[in-house]
GROMACS .gro file of C-alpha atoms in nm:
model
  346
    1MET     CA    1   6.480   5.480  10.048
    2LYS     CA    2   6.762   5.746  10.111
    3THR     CA    3   7.007   5.549   9.902
    4LEU     CA    4   6.761   5.501   9.615
    5CYS     CA    5   6.668   5.879   9.605
    6THR     CA    6   7.050   5.971   9.630
    7GLN     CA    7   7.120   5.741   9.328
    8GLN     CA    8   6.832   5.881   9.131
    9ALA     CA    9   6.949   6.248   9.207
   10LEU     CA   10   7.304   6.159   9.100
   11ARG     CA   11   7.175   5.998   8.789
   12ILE     CA   12   6.967   6.310   8.691
   13THR     CA   13   7.258   6.551   8.780
   14SER     CA   14   7.510   6.337   8.576
   15CYS     CA   15   7.283   6.336   8.264
   16ILE     CA   16   7.223   6.712   8.271
   17HIS     CA   17   7.593   6.784   8.335
   18GLU     CA   18   7.689   6.554   8.040
   19ALA     CA   19   7.437   6.738   7.818
   20ASP     CA   20   7.584   7.073   7.923
   21THR     CA   21   7.932   6.954   7.854
   22LYS     CA   22   7.844   6.846   7.497
   23HIS     CA   23   7.690   7.166   7.434
   24ASP     CA   24   7.992   7.363   7.567
   25LYS     CA   25   8.227   7.163   7.321
   26LYS     CA   26   7.987   7.204   7.040
   27LYS     CA   27   7.982   7.584   7.104
   28ALA     CA   28   8.364   7.589   7.127
   29ARG     CA   29   8.379   7.466   6.773
   30ASN     CA   30   8.142   7.722   6.641
   31ASP     CA   31   8.290   8.041   6.494
   32GLU     CA   32   8.277   8.379   6.664
   33ARG     CA   33   7.958   8.472   6.494
   34ASP     CA   34   7.769   8.195   6.708
   35ALA     CA   35   7.929   8.319   7.038
   36GLU     CA   36   7.685   8.447   7.292
   37VAL     CA   37   7.717   8.742   7.519
   38PRO     CA   38   7.925   8.670   7.817
   39GLY     CA   39   7.715   8.541   8.108
   40HIS     CA   40   7.415   8.451   7.875
   41GLN     CA   41   7.489   8.096   7.886
   42ILE     CA   42   7.271   7.880   8.110
   43ASN     CA   43   7.423   7.608   8.334
   44HIS     CA   44   7.138   7.367   8.368
   45ALA     CA   45   7.318   7.133   8.607
   46GLY     CA   46   7.409   7.421   8.834
   47ARG     CA   47   7.050   7.551   8.823
   48LEU     CA   48   6.934   7.203   8.931
   49LEU     CA   49   7.166   7.224   9.228
   50LEU     CA   50   7.073   7.570   9.336
   51ASN     CA   51   6.733   7.669   9.213
   52HIS     CA   52   6.574   7.331   9.262
   53GLY     CA   53   6.723   7.287   9.593
   54TYR     CA   54   6.931   6.965   9.530
   55LEU     CA   55   7.231   7.108   9.711
   56SER     CA   56   7.058   7.264   9.998
   57ASP     CA   57   6.858   6.946  10.071
   58ALA     CA   58   7.174   6.733  10.071
   59ILE     CA   59   7.332   6.979  10.311
   60LYS     CA   60   7.030   6.982  10.540
   61THR     CA   61   7.004   6.598  10.540
   62GLN     CA   62   7.391   6.565  10.570
   63ASN     CA   63   7.395   6.341  10.261
   64SER     CA   64   7.765   6.304  10.215
   65VAL     CA   65   7.724   6.053   9.929
   66TYR     CA   66   7.581   6.316   9.708
   67LEU     CA   67   7.798   6.600   9.817
   68ASN     CA   68   8.119   6.394   9.765
   69ASP     CA   69   8.033   6.261   9.433
   70GLU     CA   70   8.272   6.372   9.151
   71ILE     CA   71   8.002   6.488   8.916
   72VAL     CA   72   7.860   6.723   9.191
   73LYS     CA   73   8.200   6.873   9.268
   74ASN     CA   74   8.260   6.928   8.891
   75VAL     CA   75   7.937   7.116   8.870
   76ILE     CA   76   8.010   7.318   9.159
   77ASN     CA   77   8.357   7.406   9.035
   78LYS     CA   78   8.219   7.490   8.696
   79MET     CA   79   7.991   7.742   8.861
   80TRP     CA   80   8.265   7.874   9.090
   81TYR     CA   81   8.568   7.893   8.888
   82ASN     CA   82   8.430   7.854   8.527
   83SER     CA   83   8.618   7.537   8.503
   84GLU     CA   84   8.586   7.191   8.640
   85SER     CA   85   8.929   7.223   8.814
   86ILE     CA   86   9.150   7.496   8.941
   87SER     CA   87   9.513   7.514   8.861
   88PHE     CA   88   9.807   7.709   9.011
   89ARG     CA   89   9.828   7.918   8.688
   90ARG     CA   90   9.462   8.020   8.713
   91GLY     CA   91   9.495   8.104   9.069
   92LEU     CA   92   9.776   8.333   8.995
   93LEU     CA   93   9.567   8.487   8.722
   94PHE     CA   94   9.280   8.549   8.977
   95LEU     CA   95   9.526   8.706   9.210
   96PHE     CA   96   9.680   8.934   8.951
   97LEU     CA   97   9.330   9.059   8.834
   98THR     CA   98   9.248   9.134   9.194
   99LEU     CA   99   9.538   9.334   9.265
  100PHE     CA  100   9.519   9.547   8.946
  101HIS     CA  101   9.148   9.573   8.950
  102PHE     CA  102   9.157   9.950   9.012
  103VAL     CA  103   9.370  10.006   8.713
  104LEU     CA  104   9.161   9.788   8.480
  105LEU     CA  105   8.817   9.909   8.609
  106PRO     CA  106   8.830  10.254   8.442
  107VAL     CA  107   8.906  10.079   8.105
  108LEU     CA  108   8.623   9.835   8.155
  109MET     CA  109   8.381  10.118   8.228
  110ILE     CA  110   8.453  10.273   7.888
  111THR     CA  111   8.392   9.979   7.675
  112MET     CA  112   8.386   9.591   7.716
  113GLU     CA  113   8.288   9.482   7.370
  114ASN     CA  114   8.654   9.460   7.209
  115ARG     CA  115   8.822   9.119   7.224
  116PRO     CA  116   9.083   9.168   7.510
  117LEU     CA  117   8.841   9.377   7.717
  118GLN     CA  118   8.574   9.126   7.671
  119TRP     CA  119   8.796   8.846   7.798
  120LEU     CA  120   8.872   9.058   8.111
  121TYR     CA  121   8.498   9.120   8.157
  122ARG     CA  122   8.439   8.750   8.138
  123GLN     CA  123   8.706   8.689   8.412
  124TYR     CA  124   8.546   8.944   8.645
  125LYS     CA  125   8.206   8.774   8.599
  126ILE     CA  126   8.324   8.465   8.754
  127PRO     CA  127   8.200   8.415   9.112
  128ALA     CA  128   8.538   8.335   9.271
  129MET     CA  129   8.670   8.659   9.127
  130LYS     CA  130   8.385   8.862   9.291
  131VAL     CA  131   8.463   8.694   9.627
  132LEU     CA  132   8.829   8.778   9.595
  133LEU     CA  133   8.764   9.150   9.500
  134ASN     CA  134   8.531   9.170   9.800
  135ALA     CA  135   8.783   9.022  10.025
  136PHE     CA  136   9.055   9.255   9.893
  137GLY     CA  137   8.839   9.555   9.952
  138TRP     CA  138   8.749   9.431  10.301
  139LEU     CA  139   9.126   9.387  10.386
  140THR     CA  140   9.189   9.747  10.261
  141VAL     CA  141   8.916   9.880  10.485
  142LEU     CA  142   9.044   9.679  10.790
  143THR     CA  143   9.401   9.820  10.702
  144ALA     CA  144   9.270  10.178  10.699
  145PHE     CA  145   9.072  10.122  11.028
  146THR     CA  146   9.393   9.987  11.196
  147TYR     CA  147   9.585  10.297  11.095
  148MET     CA  148   9.306  10.523  11.203
  149LEU     CA  149   9.290  10.353  11.549
  150LEU     CA  150   9.674  10.340  11.617
  151PHE     CA  151   9.810  10.624  11.432
  152GLY     CA  152   9.549  10.871  11.286
  153PHE     CA  153   9.294  10.913  11.574
  154THR     CA  154   9.260  11.297  11.607
  155ASP     CA  155   8.988  11.537  11.703
  156GLY     CA  156   8.927  11.647  11.341
  157ILE     CA  157   8.811  11.445  11.032
  158THR     CA  158   9.123  11.325  10.857
  159THR     CA  159   9.171  11.178  10.504
  160CYS     CA  160   9.151  10.829  10.639
  161ASP     CA  161   8.818  10.915  10.816
  162TRP     CA  162   8.671  11.035  10.489
  163PHE     CA  163   8.768  10.722  10.330
  164LEU     CA  164   8.607  10.510  10.597
  165ILE     CA  165   8.291  10.728  10.587
  166GLY     CA  166   8.260  10.680  10.206
  167TRP     CA  167   8.306  10.311  10.245
  168MET     CA  168   8.064  10.275  10.530
  169ALA     CA  169   7.814  10.471  10.309
  170SER     CA  170   7.841  10.239  10.021
  171PHE     CA  171   7.821   9.956  10.272
  172PHE     CA  172   7.493  10.102  10.395
  173LEU     CA  173   7.360  10.134  10.033
  174ASP     CA  174   7.440   9.775   9.962
  175GLU     CA  175   7.270   9.632  10.274
  176SER     CA  176   6.960   9.871  10.203
  177LYS     CA  177   6.951   9.727   9.846
  178GLN     CA  178   6.950   9.359   9.993
  179ILE     CA  179   6.671   9.452  10.214
  180ALA     CA  180   6.468   9.590   9.911
  181ILE     CA  181   6.535   9.283   9.711
  182SER     CA  182   6.443   9.060  10.005
  183LEU     CA  183   6.121   9.242  10.042
  184ARG     CA  184   6.042   9.224   9.673
  185ARG     CA  185   6.112   8.846   9.678
  186LYS     CA  186   5.923   8.802  10.013
  187ARG     CA  187   6.229   8.673  10.178
  188PHE     CA  188   6.284   8.938  10.448
  189LYS     CA  189   6.244   8.689  10.733
  190GLU     CA  190   6.549   8.503  10.586
  191TYR     CA  191   6.740   8.814  10.563
  192VAL     CA  192   6.672   8.905  10.933
  193ASN     CA  193   6.748   8.554  11.054
  194ASP     CA  194   7.089   8.564  10.890
  195TRP     CA  195   7.338   8.647  11.168
  196TRP     CA  196   7.598   8.785  10.918
  197ASN     CA  197   7.337   9.057  10.816
  198ARG     CA  198   7.281   9.129  11.181
  199LEU     CA  199   7.656   9.174  11.222
  200ASP     CA  200   7.671   9.413  10.923
  201TRP     CA  201   7.401   9.647  11.085
  202MET     CA  202   7.572   9.625  11.430
  203SER     CA  203   7.906   9.722  11.274
  204MET     CA  204   7.735  10.029  11.093
  205GLY     CA  205   7.549  10.124  11.402
  206ALA     CA  206   7.876  10.115  11.623
  207TYR     CA  207   8.075  10.325  11.358
  208LEU     CA  208   7.781  10.577  11.357
  209GLY     CA  209   7.791  10.608  11.726
  210GLY     CA  210   8.169  10.654  11.718
  211MET     CA  211   8.157  10.935  11.450
  212LEU     CA  212   7.877  11.115  11.642
  213LEU     CA  213   8.073  11.099  11.977
  214LYS     CA  214   8.378  11.224  11.786
  215LEU     CA  215   8.200  11.547  11.706
  216GLY     CA  216   8.182  11.624  12.086
  217GLU     CA  217   8.442  11.812  12.285
  218GLY     CA  218   8.626  11.666  12.584
  219GLU     CA  219   8.813  11.363  12.675
  220VAL     CA  220   8.498  11.183  12.772
  221PHE     CA  221   8.371  11.206  12.423
  222ARG     CA  222   8.715  11.120  12.276
  223THR     CA  223   8.736  10.814  12.488
  224ALA     CA  224   8.384  10.695  12.418
  225SER     CA  225   8.434  10.749  12.037
  226LYS     CA  226   8.744  10.542  12.030
  227THR     CA  227   8.565  10.259  12.225
  228PHE     CA  228   8.292  10.262  11.964
  229PHE     CA  229   8.548  10.240  11.672
  230VAL     CA  230   8.725   9.949  11.851
  231LEU     CA  231   8.400   9.770  11.873
  232THR     CA  232   8.343   9.846  11.502
  233PHE     CA  233   8.688   9.703  11.434
  234ILE     CA  234   8.610   9.384  11.630
  235LEU     CA  235   8.281   9.325  11.454
  236MET     CA  236   8.431   9.369  11.112
  237CYS     CA  237   8.711   9.123  11.192
  238ILE     CA  238   8.451   8.874  11.294
  239ARG     CA  239   8.266   8.953  10.973
  240SER     CA  240   8.570   8.861  10.769
  241LEU     CA  241   8.524   8.492  10.893
  242ASN     CA  242   8.218   8.466  10.651
  243MET     CA  243   8.468   8.504  10.360
  244LEU     CA  244   8.706   8.248  10.487
  245MET     CA  245   8.413   7.995  10.466
  246ILE     CA  246   8.485   7.956  10.100
  247SER     CA  247   8.791   7.758  10.181
  248GLU     CA  248   8.744   7.379  10.191
  249ILE     CA  249   8.981   7.365  10.509
  250ILE     CA  250   8.886   7.675  10.700
  251GLY     CA  251   8.514   7.663  10.610
  252ALA     CA  252   8.489   7.314  10.748
  253LYS     CA  253   8.652   7.426  11.073
  254LEU     CA  254   8.413   7.716  11.111
  255VAL     CA  255   8.111   7.490  11.053
  256MET     CA  256   8.252   7.260  11.322
  257ILE     CA  257   8.288   7.554  11.569
  258LYS     CA  258   7.935   7.662  11.496
  259LYS     CA  259   7.795   7.319  11.585
  260MET     CA  260   8.006   7.298  11.890
  261PHE     CA  261   7.879   7.636  12.029
  262MET     CA  262   7.576   7.498  12.201
  263ASP     CA  263   7.782   7.239  12.372
  264THR     CA  264   8.036   7.512  12.474
  265PHE     CA  265   7.748   7.723  12.602
  266ALA     CA  266   7.617   7.426  12.814
  267PHE     CA  267   7.984   7.379  12.956
  268LEU     CA  268   8.022   7.758  13.044
  269THR     CA  269   7.683   7.762  13.223
  270ILE     CA  270   7.793   7.462  13.434
  271MET     CA  271   8.125   7.646  13.503
  272THR     CA  272   7.957   7.960  13.598
  273VAL     CA  273   7.750   7.774  13.856
  274VAL     CA  274   8.045   7.597  14.008
  275SER     CA  275   8.273   7.916  14.003
  276GLY     CA  276   7.995   8.127  14.171
  277CYS     CA  277   7.925   7.865  14.432
  278TYR     CA  278   8.300   7.839  14.517
  279SER     CA  279   8.372   8.221  14.521
  280VAL     CA  280   8.094   8.288  14.778
  281SER     CA  281   8.175   7.988  14.997
  282TYR     CA  282   8.551   8.071  15.009
  283TYR     CA  283   8.508   8.439  15.071
  284ALA     CA  284   8.245   8.367  15.336
  285ILE     CA  285   8.470   8.124  15.537
  286LEU     CA  286   8.793   8.321  15.491
  287PHE     CA  287   8.652   8.655  15.597
  288THR     CA  288   8.396   8.613  15.878
  289ASP     CA  289   8.331   8.983  15.925
  290ASN     CA  290   8.050   9.156  15.713
  291SER     CA  291   8.170   9.357  15.401
  292ASP     CA  292   8.028   9.665  15.252
  293LEU     CA  293   7.826   9.606  14.937
  294ASN     CA  294   8.012   9.783  14.655
  295PHE     CA  295   8.146   9.708  14.317
  296THR     CA  296   8.503   9.660  14.445
  297GLU     CA  297   8.394   9.392  14.700
  298VAL     CA  298   8.171   9.208  14.436
  299GLU     CA  299   8.474   9.204  14.197
  300ARG     CA  300   8.696   9.072  14.475
  301ILE     CA  301   8.450   8.779  14.549
  302ILE     CA  302   8.410   8.678  14.187
  303ARG     CA  303   8.796   8.715  14.117
  304ASN     CA  304   8.877   8.433  14.360
  305GLY     CA  305   8.656   8.175  14.172
  306PHE     CA  306   8.753   8.289  13.825
  307TRP     CA  307   9.136   8.274  13.863
  308ILE     CA  308   9.118   7.935  14.049
  309LEU     CA  309   9.002   7.783  13.717
  310PHE     CA  310   9.353   7.866  13.569
  311GLY     CA  311   9.540   7.736  13.887
  312GLU     CA  312   9.599   8.100  14.023
  313LEU     CA  313   9.542   8.051  14.396
  314SER     CA  314   9.611   8.417  14.492
  315LEU     CA  315   9.765   8.310  14.830
  316GLU     CA  316   9.970   8.631  14.880
  317TYR     CA  317   9.674   8.847  14.809
  318ASP     CA  318   9.467   8.658  15.060
  319ARG     CA  319   9.738   8.671  15.331
  320SER     CA  320   9.776   9.043  15.275
  321THR     CA  321   9.394   9.109  15.265
  322HIS     CA  322   9.361   8.896  15.584
  323LEU     CA  323   9.659   9.071  15.750
  324ARG     CA  324   9.506   9.416  15.669
  325ARG     CA  325   9.175   9.315  15.822
  326PHE     CA  326   9.345   9.171  16.136
  327MET     CA  327   9.543   9.490  16.182
  328LYS     CA  328   9.231   9.695  16.133
  329LYS     CA  329   9.055   9.491  16.392
  330ALA     CA  330   9.350   9.500  16.635
  331SER     CA  331   9.360   9.877  16.595
  332PHE     CA  332   9.005   9.915  16.669
  333ILE     CA  333   9.043   9.687  16.982
  334GLY     CA  334   9.345   9.889  17.086
  335ARG     CA  335   9.169  10.226  17.066
  336ASN     CA  336   8.876  10.094  17.277
  337CYS     CA  337   9.115   9.951  17.542
  338LYS     CA  338   9.289  10.281  17.552
  339GLN     CA  339   8.974  10.474  17.605
  340ILE     CA  340   8.856  10.231  17.869
  341PHE     CA  341   9.203  10.260  18.059
  342TRP     CA  342   9.195  10.644  18.061
  343LYS     CA  343   8.836  10.639  18.162
  344ASN     CA  344   8.909  10.420  18.466
  345THR     CA  345   9.221  10.616  18.562
  346VAL     CA  346   9.034  10.945  18.556
   0.00000   0.00000   0.00000
C-alpha cells in the first residue's frame, strides 16, 4: 500500500511539474508585454509539496523513495534557487549580491520597476538569497558581540552597544510579528513548541538582563552583566546552527545528532548513577573520619568519580589529603598526650 501511494504521489507531482515547465517555456517565448510582475507566478508543484503536505508527510513517514526522486528534487530546487540546478557561477552571484546588499538596498528602495533594478529585485526575492542575507546579518551581529565582549566592554554605552541594541530591538519586533501571525492563523501552539523560537526569546531575555545589570555601579554588577552577555553569545551561536540546516551535508548531521540526543541522555543518566556510586564509596573507604558538610567537601567527593571517567586517578591529591588528615590526627593525639603527661607530673 505504501509503495502504491508513493508511486501515485510521484505520478501526480511529475504531471504537475511537467505542466509548470511547459508554461514557463511558453511564457519565456512571449514578449515583455505578457510578462507578469516578479513573484506573481504560481508554482503549482511546489504548492502541492508544501501546502498540501506531500513533503511533510514524506518526512514524517521517512519515505526516502519519494524524497530522493529526481522530480521532487527539481521542484524543491526550483522553489529554493529559482532553477532546477545550482551552478558555481550562480553561487558566486548570490554571494556577490549578499556582500553588496547594503549598497544596492537604497537604490531598490527608490524604484524597482526599471529593467536592471527589476532583475535585482527578482534575485533578492529568491528564498536562498533571503537565507544568505539573514546569515550574513547574523554573522555581523556575532562579530560585533565578540568585539564587545573581548575589547569593548566598558561601563558606559558604546557605539557597538547601540548597534547591538538596535539589532535586538528589530529582532524583538520580528519575533512579535511572528507571534501575531501565528495567533491570527491559530498556530500559536506550533510557534511555542518550536525550540528555535524558545531559544530566540531566551537570547533576548539574557541580553536584556545583561543591559539592565550594566546600568548598575560596582564590580558585582559588571561581572553579572558580562556573564549574561556571554550567555547571550552562547545562545546566539547555538541559534546559528538552524541556518546550517539548509546544507545537504551539515543539515543531515544535525538531524542525526537530534535523533541521538535521547540515547545520549539515557547514557548520561546511567553514567551519573555509576559515577555517584563510585564517588561515595571511594571517599567513604579512603577517609574513615566524618567530614563537615559544606560545598568544598561535596565538590571533593564528586570530583573523584568524575575525573576517574577520563583516567585521572588523582593519586598525588589523595596521598596529600590523607597525609594532612594523618598529621592533623597525630597533632591532636600529641597535644592530648602532652596534657596528660603534664597533669600526671604535677
